[in-house]
Coordinates of C-alpha atoms in Angstrom, one line a residue:
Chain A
X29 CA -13.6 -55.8 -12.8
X30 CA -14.0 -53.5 -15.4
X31 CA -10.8 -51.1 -16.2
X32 CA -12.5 -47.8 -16.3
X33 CA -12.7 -48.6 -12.4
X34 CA -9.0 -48.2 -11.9
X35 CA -8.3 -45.3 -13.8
X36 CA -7.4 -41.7 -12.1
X37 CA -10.1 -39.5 -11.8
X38 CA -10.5 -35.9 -13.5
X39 CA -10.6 -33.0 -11.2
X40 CA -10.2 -30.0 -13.1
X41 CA -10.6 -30.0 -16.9
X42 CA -8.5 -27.6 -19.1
X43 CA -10.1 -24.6 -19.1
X44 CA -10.0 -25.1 -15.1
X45 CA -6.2 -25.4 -15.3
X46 CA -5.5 -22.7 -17.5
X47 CA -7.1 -20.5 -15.4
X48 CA -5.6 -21.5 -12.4
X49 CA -2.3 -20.9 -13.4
X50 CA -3.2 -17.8 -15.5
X51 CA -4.2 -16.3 -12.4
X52 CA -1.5 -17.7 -10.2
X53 CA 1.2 -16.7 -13.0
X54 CA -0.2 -12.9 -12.6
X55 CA -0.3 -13.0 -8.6
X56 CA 3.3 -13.9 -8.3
X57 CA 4.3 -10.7 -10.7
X58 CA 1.6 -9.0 -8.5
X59 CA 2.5 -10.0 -5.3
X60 CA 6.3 -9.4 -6.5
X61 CA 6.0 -6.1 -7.5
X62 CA 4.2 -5.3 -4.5
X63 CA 6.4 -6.2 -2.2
X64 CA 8.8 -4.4 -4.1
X65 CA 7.3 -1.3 -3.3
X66 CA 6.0 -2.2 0.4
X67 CA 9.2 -3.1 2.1
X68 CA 12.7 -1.4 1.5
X69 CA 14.4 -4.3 2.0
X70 CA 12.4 -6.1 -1.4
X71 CA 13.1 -2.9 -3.5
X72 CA 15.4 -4.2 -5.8
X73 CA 12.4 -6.6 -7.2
X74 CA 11.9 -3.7 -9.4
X75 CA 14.5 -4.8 -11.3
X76 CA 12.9 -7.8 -11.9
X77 CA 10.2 -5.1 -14.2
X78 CA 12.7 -3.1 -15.3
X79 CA 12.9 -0.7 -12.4
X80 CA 11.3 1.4 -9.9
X81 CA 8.9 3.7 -12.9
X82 CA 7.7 0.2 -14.7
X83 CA 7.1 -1.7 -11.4
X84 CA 5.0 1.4 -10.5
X85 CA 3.0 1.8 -14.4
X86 CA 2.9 -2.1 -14.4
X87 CA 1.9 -3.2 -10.8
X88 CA -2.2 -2.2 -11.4
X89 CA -2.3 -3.5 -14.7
X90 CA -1.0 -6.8 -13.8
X91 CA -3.2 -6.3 -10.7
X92 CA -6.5 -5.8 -12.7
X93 CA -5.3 -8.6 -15.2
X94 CA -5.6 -11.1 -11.8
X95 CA -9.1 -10.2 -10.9
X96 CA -10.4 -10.8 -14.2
X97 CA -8.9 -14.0 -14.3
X98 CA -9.6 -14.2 -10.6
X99 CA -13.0 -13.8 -11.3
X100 CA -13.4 -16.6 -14.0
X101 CA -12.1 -19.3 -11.3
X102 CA -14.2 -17.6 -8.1
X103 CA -17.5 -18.2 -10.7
X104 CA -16.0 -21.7 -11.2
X105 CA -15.5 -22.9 -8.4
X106 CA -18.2 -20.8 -6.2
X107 CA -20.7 -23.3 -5.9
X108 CA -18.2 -26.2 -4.4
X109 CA -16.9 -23.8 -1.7
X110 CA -20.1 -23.2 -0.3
X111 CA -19.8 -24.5 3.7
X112 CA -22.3 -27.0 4.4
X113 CA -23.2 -29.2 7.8
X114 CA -20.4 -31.2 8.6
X115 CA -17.6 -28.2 7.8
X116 CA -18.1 -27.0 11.6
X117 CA -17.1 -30.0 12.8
X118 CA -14.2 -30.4 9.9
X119 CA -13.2 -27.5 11.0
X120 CA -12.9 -28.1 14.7
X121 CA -10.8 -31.5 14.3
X122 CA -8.4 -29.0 12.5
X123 CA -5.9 -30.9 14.7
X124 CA -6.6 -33.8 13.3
X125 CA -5.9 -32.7 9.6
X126 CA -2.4 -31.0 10.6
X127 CA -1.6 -34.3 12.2
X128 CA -2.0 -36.4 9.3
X129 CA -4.9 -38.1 11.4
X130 CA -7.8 -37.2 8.1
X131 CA -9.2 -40.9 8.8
X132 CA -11.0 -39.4 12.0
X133 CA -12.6 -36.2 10.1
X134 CA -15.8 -36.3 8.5
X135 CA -16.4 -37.5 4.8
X136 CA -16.0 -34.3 2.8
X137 CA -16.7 -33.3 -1.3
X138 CA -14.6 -32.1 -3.7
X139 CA -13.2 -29.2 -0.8
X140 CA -12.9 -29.5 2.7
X141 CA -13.4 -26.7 5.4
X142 CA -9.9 -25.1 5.3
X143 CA -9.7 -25.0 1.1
X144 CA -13.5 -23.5 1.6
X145 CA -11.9 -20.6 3.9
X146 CA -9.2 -20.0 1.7
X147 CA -11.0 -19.8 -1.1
X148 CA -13.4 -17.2 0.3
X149 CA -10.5 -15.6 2.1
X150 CA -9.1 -15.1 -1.3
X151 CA -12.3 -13.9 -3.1
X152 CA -12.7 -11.4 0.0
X153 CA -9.2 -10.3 -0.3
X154 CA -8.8 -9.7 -4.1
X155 CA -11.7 -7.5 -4.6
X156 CA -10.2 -5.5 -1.2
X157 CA -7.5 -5.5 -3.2
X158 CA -9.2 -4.8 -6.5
X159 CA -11.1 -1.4 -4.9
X160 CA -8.2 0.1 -2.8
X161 CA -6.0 -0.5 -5.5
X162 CA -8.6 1.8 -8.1
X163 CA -8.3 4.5 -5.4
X164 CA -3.9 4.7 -4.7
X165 CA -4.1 4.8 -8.8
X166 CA -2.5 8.0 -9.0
X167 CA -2.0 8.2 -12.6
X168 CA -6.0 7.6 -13.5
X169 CA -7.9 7.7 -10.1
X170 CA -6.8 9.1 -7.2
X171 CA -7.8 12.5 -8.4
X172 CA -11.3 11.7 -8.1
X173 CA -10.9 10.6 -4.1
X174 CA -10.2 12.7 -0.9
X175 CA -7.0 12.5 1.1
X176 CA -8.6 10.3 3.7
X177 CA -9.9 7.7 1.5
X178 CA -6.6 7.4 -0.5
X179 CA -5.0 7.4 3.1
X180 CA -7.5 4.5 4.0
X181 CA -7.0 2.6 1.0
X182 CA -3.4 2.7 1.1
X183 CA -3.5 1.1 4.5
X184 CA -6.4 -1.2 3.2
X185 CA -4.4 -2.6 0.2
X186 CA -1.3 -3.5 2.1
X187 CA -3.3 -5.7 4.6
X188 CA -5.3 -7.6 1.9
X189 CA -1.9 -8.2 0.1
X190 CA -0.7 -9.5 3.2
X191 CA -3.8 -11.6 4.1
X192 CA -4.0 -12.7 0.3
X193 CA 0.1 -13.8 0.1
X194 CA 0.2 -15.5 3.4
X195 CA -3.0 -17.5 2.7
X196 CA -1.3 -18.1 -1.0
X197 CA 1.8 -19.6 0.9
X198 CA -0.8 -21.7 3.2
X199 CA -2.8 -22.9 -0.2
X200 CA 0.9 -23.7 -2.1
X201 CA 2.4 -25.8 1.3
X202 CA -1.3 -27.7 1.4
X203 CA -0.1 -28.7 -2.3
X204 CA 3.1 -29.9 -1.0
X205 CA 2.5 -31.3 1.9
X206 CA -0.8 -33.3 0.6
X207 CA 0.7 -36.1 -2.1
X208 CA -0.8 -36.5 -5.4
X209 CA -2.6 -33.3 -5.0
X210 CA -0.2 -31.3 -7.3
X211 CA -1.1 -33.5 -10.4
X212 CA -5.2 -32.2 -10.1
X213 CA -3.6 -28.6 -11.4
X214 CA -1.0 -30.1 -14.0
X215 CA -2.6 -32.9 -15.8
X216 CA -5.8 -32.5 -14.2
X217 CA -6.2 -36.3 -12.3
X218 CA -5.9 -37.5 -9.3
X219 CA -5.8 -41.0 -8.0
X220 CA -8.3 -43.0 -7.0
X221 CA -6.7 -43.4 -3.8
X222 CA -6.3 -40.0 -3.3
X223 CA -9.8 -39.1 -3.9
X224 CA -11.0 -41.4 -1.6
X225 CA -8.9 -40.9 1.3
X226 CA -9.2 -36.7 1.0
X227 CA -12.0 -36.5 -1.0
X228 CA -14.5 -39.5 0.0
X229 CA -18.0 -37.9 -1.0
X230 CA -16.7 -36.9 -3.9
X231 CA -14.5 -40.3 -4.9
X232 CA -18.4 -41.9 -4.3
X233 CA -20.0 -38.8 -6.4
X234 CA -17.8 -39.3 -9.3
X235 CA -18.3 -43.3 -9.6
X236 CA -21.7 -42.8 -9.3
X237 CA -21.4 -41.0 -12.5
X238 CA -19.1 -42.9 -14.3
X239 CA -21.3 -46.1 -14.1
Chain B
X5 CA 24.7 19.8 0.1
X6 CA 27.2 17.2 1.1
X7 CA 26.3 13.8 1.1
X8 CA 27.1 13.5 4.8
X9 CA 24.4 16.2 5.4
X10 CA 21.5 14.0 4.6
X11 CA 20.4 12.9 8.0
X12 CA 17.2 11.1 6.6
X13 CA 16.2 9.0 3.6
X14 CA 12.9 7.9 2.1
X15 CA 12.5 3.9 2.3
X16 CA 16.1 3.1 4.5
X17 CA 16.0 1.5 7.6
X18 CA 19.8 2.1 8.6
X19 CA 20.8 5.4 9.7
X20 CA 21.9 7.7 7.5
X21 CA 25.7 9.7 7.9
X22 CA 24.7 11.4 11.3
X23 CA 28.4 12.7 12.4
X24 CA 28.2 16.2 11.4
X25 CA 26.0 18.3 12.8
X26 CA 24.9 21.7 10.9
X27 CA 23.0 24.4 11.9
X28 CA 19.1 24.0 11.3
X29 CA 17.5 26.2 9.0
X30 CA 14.1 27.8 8.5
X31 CA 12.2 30.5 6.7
X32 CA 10.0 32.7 8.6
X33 CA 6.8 34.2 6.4
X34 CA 5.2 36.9 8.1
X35 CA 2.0 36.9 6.9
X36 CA 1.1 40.4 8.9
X37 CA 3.6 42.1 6.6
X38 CA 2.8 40.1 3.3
X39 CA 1.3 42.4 0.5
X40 CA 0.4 40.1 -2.1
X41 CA 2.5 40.9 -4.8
X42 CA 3.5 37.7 -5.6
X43 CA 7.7 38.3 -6.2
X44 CA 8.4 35.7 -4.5
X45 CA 6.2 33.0 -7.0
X46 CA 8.2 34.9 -9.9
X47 CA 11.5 34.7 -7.8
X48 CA 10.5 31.0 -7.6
X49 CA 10.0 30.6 -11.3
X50 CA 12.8 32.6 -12.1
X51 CA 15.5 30.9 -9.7
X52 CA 14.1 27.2 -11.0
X53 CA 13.6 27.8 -14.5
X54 CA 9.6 27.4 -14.4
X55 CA 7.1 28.5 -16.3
X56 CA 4.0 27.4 -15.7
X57 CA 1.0 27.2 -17.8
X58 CA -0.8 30.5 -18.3
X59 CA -4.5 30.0 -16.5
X60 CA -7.5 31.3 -16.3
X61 CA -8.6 34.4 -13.9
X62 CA -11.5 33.0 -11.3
X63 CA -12.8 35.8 -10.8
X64 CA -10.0 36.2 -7.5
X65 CA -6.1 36.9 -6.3
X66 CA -4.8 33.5 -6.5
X67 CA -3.0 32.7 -9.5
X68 CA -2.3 29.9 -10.1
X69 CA -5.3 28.6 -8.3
X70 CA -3.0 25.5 -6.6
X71 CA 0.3 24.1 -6.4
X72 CA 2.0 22.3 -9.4
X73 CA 4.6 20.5 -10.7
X74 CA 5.7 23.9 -11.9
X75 CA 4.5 26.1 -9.4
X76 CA 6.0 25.4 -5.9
X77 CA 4.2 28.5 -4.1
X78 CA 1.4 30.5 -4.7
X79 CA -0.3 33.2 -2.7
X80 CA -3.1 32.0 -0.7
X81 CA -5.6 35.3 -0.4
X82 CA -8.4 34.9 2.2
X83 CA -10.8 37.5 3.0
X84 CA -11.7 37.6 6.6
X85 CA -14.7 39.5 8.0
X86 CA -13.4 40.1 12.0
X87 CA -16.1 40.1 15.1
X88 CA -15.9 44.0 14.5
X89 CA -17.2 43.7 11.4
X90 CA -14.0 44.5 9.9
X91 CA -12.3 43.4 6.6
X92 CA -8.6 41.3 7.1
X93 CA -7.2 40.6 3.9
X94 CA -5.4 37.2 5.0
X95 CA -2.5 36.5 2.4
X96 CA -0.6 32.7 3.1
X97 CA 2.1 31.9 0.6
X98 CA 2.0 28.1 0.5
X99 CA 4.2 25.5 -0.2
X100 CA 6.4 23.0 1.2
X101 CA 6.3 23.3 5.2
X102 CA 9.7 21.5 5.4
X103 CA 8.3 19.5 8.7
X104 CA 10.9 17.7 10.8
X105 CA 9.4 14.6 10.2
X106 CA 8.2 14.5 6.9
X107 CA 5.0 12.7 6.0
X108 CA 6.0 12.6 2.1
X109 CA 9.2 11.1 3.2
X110 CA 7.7 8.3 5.4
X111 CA 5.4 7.1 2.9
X112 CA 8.1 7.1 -0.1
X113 CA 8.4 3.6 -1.2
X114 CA 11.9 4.3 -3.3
X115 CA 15.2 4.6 -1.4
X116 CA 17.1 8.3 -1.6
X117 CA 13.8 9.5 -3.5
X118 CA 13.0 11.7 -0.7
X119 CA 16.0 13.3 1.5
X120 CA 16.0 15.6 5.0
X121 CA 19.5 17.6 5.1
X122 CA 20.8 17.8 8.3
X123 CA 19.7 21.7 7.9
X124 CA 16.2 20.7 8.0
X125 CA 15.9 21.0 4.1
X126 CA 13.0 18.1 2.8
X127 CA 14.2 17.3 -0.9
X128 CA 12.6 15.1 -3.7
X129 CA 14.9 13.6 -5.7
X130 CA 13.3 13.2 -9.3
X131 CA 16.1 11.1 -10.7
X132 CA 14.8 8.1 -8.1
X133 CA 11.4 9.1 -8.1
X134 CA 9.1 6.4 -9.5
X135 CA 5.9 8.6 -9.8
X136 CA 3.5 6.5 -7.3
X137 CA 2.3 9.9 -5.4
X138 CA 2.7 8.1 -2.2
X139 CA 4.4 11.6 -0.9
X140 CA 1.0 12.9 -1.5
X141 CA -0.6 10.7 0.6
X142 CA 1.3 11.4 3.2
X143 CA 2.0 14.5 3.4
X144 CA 0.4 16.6 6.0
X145 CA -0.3 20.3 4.3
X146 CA -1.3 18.6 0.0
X147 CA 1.8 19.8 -1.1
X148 CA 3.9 17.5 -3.9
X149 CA 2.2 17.0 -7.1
X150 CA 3.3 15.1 -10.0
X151 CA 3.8 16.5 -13.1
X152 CA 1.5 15.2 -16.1
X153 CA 4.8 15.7 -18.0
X154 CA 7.3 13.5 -16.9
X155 CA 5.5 11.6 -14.0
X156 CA 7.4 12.8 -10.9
X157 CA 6.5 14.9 -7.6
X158 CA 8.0 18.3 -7.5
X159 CA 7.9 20.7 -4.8
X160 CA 9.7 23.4 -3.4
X161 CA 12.9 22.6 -2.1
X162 CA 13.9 25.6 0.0
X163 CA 16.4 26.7 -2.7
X164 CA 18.8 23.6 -1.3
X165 CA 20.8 24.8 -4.1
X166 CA 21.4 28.4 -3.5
X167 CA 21.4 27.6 0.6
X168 CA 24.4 24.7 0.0
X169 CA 26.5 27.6 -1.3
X170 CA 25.6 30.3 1.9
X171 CA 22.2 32.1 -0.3
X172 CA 19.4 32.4 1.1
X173 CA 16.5 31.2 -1.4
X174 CA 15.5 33.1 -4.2
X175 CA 11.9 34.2 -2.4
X176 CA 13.7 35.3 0.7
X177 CA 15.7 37.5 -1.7
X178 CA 13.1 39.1 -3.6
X179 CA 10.5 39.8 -1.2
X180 CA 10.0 43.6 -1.0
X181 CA 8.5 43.9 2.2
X182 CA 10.6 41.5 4.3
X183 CA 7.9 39.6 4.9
X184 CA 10.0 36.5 4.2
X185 CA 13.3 36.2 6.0
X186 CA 15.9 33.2 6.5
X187 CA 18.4 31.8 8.7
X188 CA 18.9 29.8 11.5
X189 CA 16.2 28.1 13.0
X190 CA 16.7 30.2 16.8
X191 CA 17.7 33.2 14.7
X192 CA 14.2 33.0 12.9
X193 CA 12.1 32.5 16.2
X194 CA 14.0 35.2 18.0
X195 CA 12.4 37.0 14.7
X196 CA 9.0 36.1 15.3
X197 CA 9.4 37.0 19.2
X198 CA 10.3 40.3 18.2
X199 CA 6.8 40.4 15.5
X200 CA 4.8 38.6 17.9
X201 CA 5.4 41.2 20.4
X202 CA 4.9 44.2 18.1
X203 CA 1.9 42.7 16.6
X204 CA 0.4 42.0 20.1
X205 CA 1.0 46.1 21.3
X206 CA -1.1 46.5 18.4
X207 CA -4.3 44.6 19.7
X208 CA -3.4 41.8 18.2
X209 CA -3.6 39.6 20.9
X210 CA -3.4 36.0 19.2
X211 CA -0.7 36.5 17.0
X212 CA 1.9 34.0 17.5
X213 CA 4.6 31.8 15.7
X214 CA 2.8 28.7 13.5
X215 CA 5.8 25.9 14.1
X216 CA 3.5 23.1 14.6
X217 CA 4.4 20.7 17.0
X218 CA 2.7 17.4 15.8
X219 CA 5.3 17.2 12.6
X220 CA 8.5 18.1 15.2
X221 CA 8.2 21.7 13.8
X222 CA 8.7 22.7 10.4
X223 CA 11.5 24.3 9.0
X224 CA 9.0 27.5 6.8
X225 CA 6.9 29.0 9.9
X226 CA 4.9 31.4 9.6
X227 CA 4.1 34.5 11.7
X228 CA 0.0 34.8 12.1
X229 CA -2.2 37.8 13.3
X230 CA -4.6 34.6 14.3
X231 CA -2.5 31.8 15.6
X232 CA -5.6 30.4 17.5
X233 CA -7.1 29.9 13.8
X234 CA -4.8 29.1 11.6
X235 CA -7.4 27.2 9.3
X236 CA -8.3 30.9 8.4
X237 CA -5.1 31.1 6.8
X238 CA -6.9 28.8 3.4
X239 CA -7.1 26.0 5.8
X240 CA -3.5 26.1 7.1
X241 CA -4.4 23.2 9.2
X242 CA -4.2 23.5 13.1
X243 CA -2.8 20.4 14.4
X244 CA -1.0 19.0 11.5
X245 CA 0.7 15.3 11.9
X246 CA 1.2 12.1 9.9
X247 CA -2.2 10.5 9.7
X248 CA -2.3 7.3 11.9
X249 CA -3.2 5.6 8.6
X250 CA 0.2 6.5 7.0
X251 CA 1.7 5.9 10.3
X252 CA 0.3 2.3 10.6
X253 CA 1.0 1.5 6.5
X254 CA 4.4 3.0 6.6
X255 CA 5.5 1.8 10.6
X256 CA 3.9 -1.3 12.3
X257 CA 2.9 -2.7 9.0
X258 CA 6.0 -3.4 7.4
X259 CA 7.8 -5.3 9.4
X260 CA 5.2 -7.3 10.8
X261 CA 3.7 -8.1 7.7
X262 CA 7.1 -9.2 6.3
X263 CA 7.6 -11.5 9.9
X264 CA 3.7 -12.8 9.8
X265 CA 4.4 -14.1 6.0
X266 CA 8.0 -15.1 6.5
X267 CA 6.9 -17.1 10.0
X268 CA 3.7 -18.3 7.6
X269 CA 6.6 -20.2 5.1
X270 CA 8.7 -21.1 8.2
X271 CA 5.6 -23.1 10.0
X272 CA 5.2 -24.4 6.6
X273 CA 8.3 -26.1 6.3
X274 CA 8.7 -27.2 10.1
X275 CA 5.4 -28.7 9.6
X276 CA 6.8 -31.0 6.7
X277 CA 10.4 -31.9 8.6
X278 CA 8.1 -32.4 12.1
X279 CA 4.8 -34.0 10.9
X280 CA 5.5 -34.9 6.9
X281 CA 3.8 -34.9 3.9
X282 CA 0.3 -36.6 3.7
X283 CA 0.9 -39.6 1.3
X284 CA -2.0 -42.1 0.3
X285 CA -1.0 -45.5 1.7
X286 CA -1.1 -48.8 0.6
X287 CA -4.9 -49.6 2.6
X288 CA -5.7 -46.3 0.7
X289 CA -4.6 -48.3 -2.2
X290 CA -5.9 -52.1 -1.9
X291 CA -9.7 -50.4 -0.2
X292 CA -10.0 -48.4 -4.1
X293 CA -9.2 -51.7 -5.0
X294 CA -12.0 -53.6 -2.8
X295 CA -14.2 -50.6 -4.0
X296 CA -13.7 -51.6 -7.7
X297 CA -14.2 -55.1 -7.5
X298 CA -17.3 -54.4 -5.5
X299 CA -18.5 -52.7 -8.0
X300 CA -18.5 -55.1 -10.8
X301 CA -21.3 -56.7 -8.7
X302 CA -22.7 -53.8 -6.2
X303 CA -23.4 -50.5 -6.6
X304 CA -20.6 -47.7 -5.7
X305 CA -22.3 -46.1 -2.8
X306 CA -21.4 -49.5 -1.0
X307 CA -17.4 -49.7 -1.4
X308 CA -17.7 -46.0 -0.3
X309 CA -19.1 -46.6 3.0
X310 CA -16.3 -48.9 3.6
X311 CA -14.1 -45.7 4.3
X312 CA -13.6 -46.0 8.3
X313 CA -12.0 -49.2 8.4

C-alpha cells in the first residue's frame, strides 16, 4: 500500500476558498442590512452599519461587491453543476438523502442534484437581485426608470432576497448536518471516506488521477 | 402636534396612541376659482424658509416645472380645448394629497420616519429619514422627492406646524381668491357642496368634489369643473390607490417571508435532533481502506465499484 492512497483528498484549492468565503462574508452584511430595512422588527440591524443613512449608502455597494465575487465562483464552479442523467432519479429518492439512507441513491460527482439546484437557484437569484437592486438605486439609478418598474423591482428584490437567504440557510444546515463536509471550505480536504460515501464518482475520478 | 395625535407610523406594527380623537382636517382647492398667481407657492416658500433654485422659463406657466425638495407645490397649468371648441385654462396646484392611507407611509422602511396625525396630517420626519426614496415608490400622486443636498424626502406637510397651534397653512392664508380654504374635513365638503352646486347652474354639469376613494380619501381635495376627467387636471390620476406591488412588498411579504426563513432554520434544526447529522462510518472507513490496498495491485475503477456493499 502506498501512502499517498490514504491521504485526504483536495476539493477546493485556495483561490476556491477565498472566494467562497469572500462572497459569503459580503452576503451576510448583505443579507443583514437587508433585512434591516425589509422588516420593522430587524431595524435595529442598522446599527450594526452605523445606522439607518449608512445601512441605506452601504447596502448596494456591499450588494454589487457580492456579485462580482459571486460571479468568480458561478464561472468556477459552472461546469460541475451542470445536471446530468442520473440527477432525476437523485432527485426523486430526495427521501432517501434527508433520511441518511445515501447508500440507496445513485453514484454522483463532485455535486449531487440538490447542491446542483442550489447552486443555480443562487446564480438565478443574485443576478434578480443584482438588476432590481440597479433600478430601487435611488441615489444613482432610479431616475432613469418609470414608477412601475421601480414598483416591480422593489417587489422583485425582496423575493430573490428571500429565495436567496432561505436557500443560503438550506446550503449552511447541509454543511452541518453532512460530517466532514465543513473542512472542504476551511482547509480545503476531505476524507477519503467522505468522498466516497457522498461523492463516489468523484472519490474514483480523483484516484484515477492521482495514480 | 402632540405625540398622542399621531395615529399612524411608518415601519410599526403595534398601534400607535389611538385614545384621543381630534377632528380631521382637509384643505379644499377650488380649481374653478384658481387664477394662477402662484401666492400660495411664495406663501409656501415664505412660511418654510425655501428658496429654491432659480430655473429656466420652458417656454410655459409652470415654474418650477416639478416638485422639489424645496418646492412643495407648484401650479400645474393645462390648456384644455372643450367639445365646443372652447379654451379652459385648467390650473391644479399640486402637492401632497394627504391620503388616508398613505402610500409613502406604507412603503417607509424606518420607524417614526413617516407620521399620520390623528387630523389627517401625512408628515416626513427628516431627522429619521434614511434617504432610500421608498416614499416615492409608493406614493400614489409622485410627490416626495429627496433633496440632492442633504439626502432626505421633503414634501409639503400641510403647515402641521401653524395648524398644531389653531392656523390654517400659510397657502390657505395667502390665496387671494379663496380658491384655497381649510377646516374640518365635513366643513370642507359642505364647501364643495355649496361650489359643486353653483358650478353645475352654470352648465357645468360634471363638476364634483376629487376625494378619491381608493386611498380612504385624502385630506387636500380638490373642487373640479371635470370630475369625470380628472387626468385633465396634468394627469391628476382618476382612481388613485397603493399599487398592488407596494401592497404585496410592504403587506403579505413581510411577514411571510420572515415565517418561510425562520420555519426554513427551524426544519433545519428538528431535522438534526429527529434524523442527525450524516457521519461517515466505520465500513465507510475500512471499504477506502479495501479500495487502497486494491489498488497497490488493481486499478482504482475496481475498489470503486465495490460501493453497494
Amino acid at each position: 500500500m502506498n501512502s499517498n492512497q490514504n491521504q485526504d483528498l483536495q476539493r477546493y484549492n485556495a483561490n476556491e476558498r477565498s472566494n467562497h468565503w469572500a462572497v459569503a462574508l459580503l452576503f451576510v452584511m448583505a443579507a443583514l442590512s437587508g433585512l434591516a430595512l425589509f422588516h420593522p422588527a430587524l431595524f435595529w440591524m442598522t446599527n450594526l452599519f452605523g445606522g439607518g443613512p449608512w445601512t441605506r449608502i452601504l447596502h448596494p455597494f456591499i450588494g454589487v461587491a457580492m456579485m462580482l465575487f459571486f460571479l468568480g465562483l458561478a464561472f468556477r464552479f459552472a461546469g460541475r453543476n451542470r445536471f446530468k442523467a442520473h440527477d432525476r432519479q437523485w432527485l426523486s429518492q430526495w427521501r432517501d438523502m434527508i433520511s441518511n439512507r445515501e447508500e440507496n441513491l445513485p453514484r454522483i460527482g463532485k455535486y449531487n442534484a440538490g447542491q446542483k439546484l442550489l447552486f443555480w437557484v443562487l446564480v438565478v437569484s443574485m443576478l434578480a437581485l443584482l438588476f432590481s437592486g440597479i433600478v430601487i438605486w435611488r441615489e444613482y439609478f432610479s431616475g432613469f426608470f418609470g414608477i412601475g418598474v421601480i414598483r416591480f423591482a422593489s417587489l422583485l428584490h425582496a423575493v430573490a432576497a428571500f429565495v436567496l437567504i432561505s436557500s443560503i440557510i438550506v446550503h449552511i444546515y447541509a454543511a452541518i448536518w453532512v460530517k466532514g463536509s465543513v473542512g472542504a471550505m476551511t482547509s480545503g480536504k476531505v476524507s477519503r471516506a467522505w468522498a466516497r460515501k457522498h461523492h463516489a464518482l468523484w472519490y474514483d475520478e480523483v484516484r484515477k488521477n492521482q495514480r | 402636534m402632540a405625540t398622542q395625535d399621531i395615529i399612524a407610523r411608518s415601519a410599526t406594527t403595534t398601534p400607535s396612541p389611538s385614545v384621543r380623537q381630534t377632528d380631521e382636517v382637509a384643505k379644499l382647492i377650488d380649481t374653478t376659482v384658481c387664477i394662477g398667481c402662484k401666492a400660495c407657492q411664495v406663501a409656501c416658500s415664505e412660511w418654510n424658509d425655501l428658496r429654491d433654485e432659480v430655473g429656466d422659463n420652458v417656454g410655459v406657466y409652470d415654474n418650477p416645472t416639478d416638485l422639489t425638495a424645496d418646492s412643495w407645490t407648484v401650479m400645474r397649468f393645462d390648456e384644455h380645448e372643450t367639445s365646443e371648441g372652447d379654451l379652459e385654462w385648467l390650473i391644479r396646484k399640486d402637492g401632497c394629497m394627504h391620503c388616508e392611507d398613505p402610500g409613502c407611509l406604507k412603503a417607509c422602511p424606518s420607524p417614526g420616519a413617516i407620521v399620520k396625525y390623528d387630523n389627517g396630517i401625512v408628515d416626513f420626519d427628516q431627522d429619521k429619514c434614511i434617504g432610500c426614496g421608498y416614499c416615492i415608490t409608493g406614493c400614489p400622486f409622485d410627490v416626495p422627492r429627496i433633496s440632492q443636498k442633504d439626502n432626505k424626502a421633503y414634501k409639503c406637510t400641510l403647515c402641521s406646524d401653524r395648524v398644531s397651534v389653531g392656523l390654517e397653512p400659510a397657502c390657505v392664508k395667502t390665496c387671494p381668491t379663496g380658491a384655497i380654504v381649510f377646516g374640518t374635513k365635513d366643513d370642507m365638503k359642505e364647501h364643495a357642496n355649496w361650489r359643486i352646486q353653483d358650478l353645475k347652474g352654470r352648465g357645468y354639469e360634471n363638476a364634483g368634489l376629487y376625494d378619491p376613494p381608493g386611498v380612504g380619501g385624502t385630506h387636500v381635495m380638490y373642487v373640479l369643473h371635470h370630475a369625470d376627467k380628472p387626468q385633465l387636471y396634468s394627469d391628476l390620476p382618476r382612481d388613485p390607490a397603493i399599487s398592488p406591488l407596494v401592497g404585496a412588498w410592504k403587506g403579505v411579504a413581510k411577514p411571510l417571508a420572515m415565517l418561510a426563513m425562520a420555519a426554513t432554520a427551524a426544519a433545519g434544526f428538528f431535522h438534526y435532533i429527529r434524523i442527525g447529522p450524516n457521519r461517515v462510518s466505520k465500513e465507510d472507513e475500512a471499504a477506502v481502506e479495501q479500495d487502497s490496498a486494491q489498488a497497490g495491485s488493481n486499478s482504482p475503477e475496481a475498489g470503486g465499484k465495490s460501493d453497494e456493499q
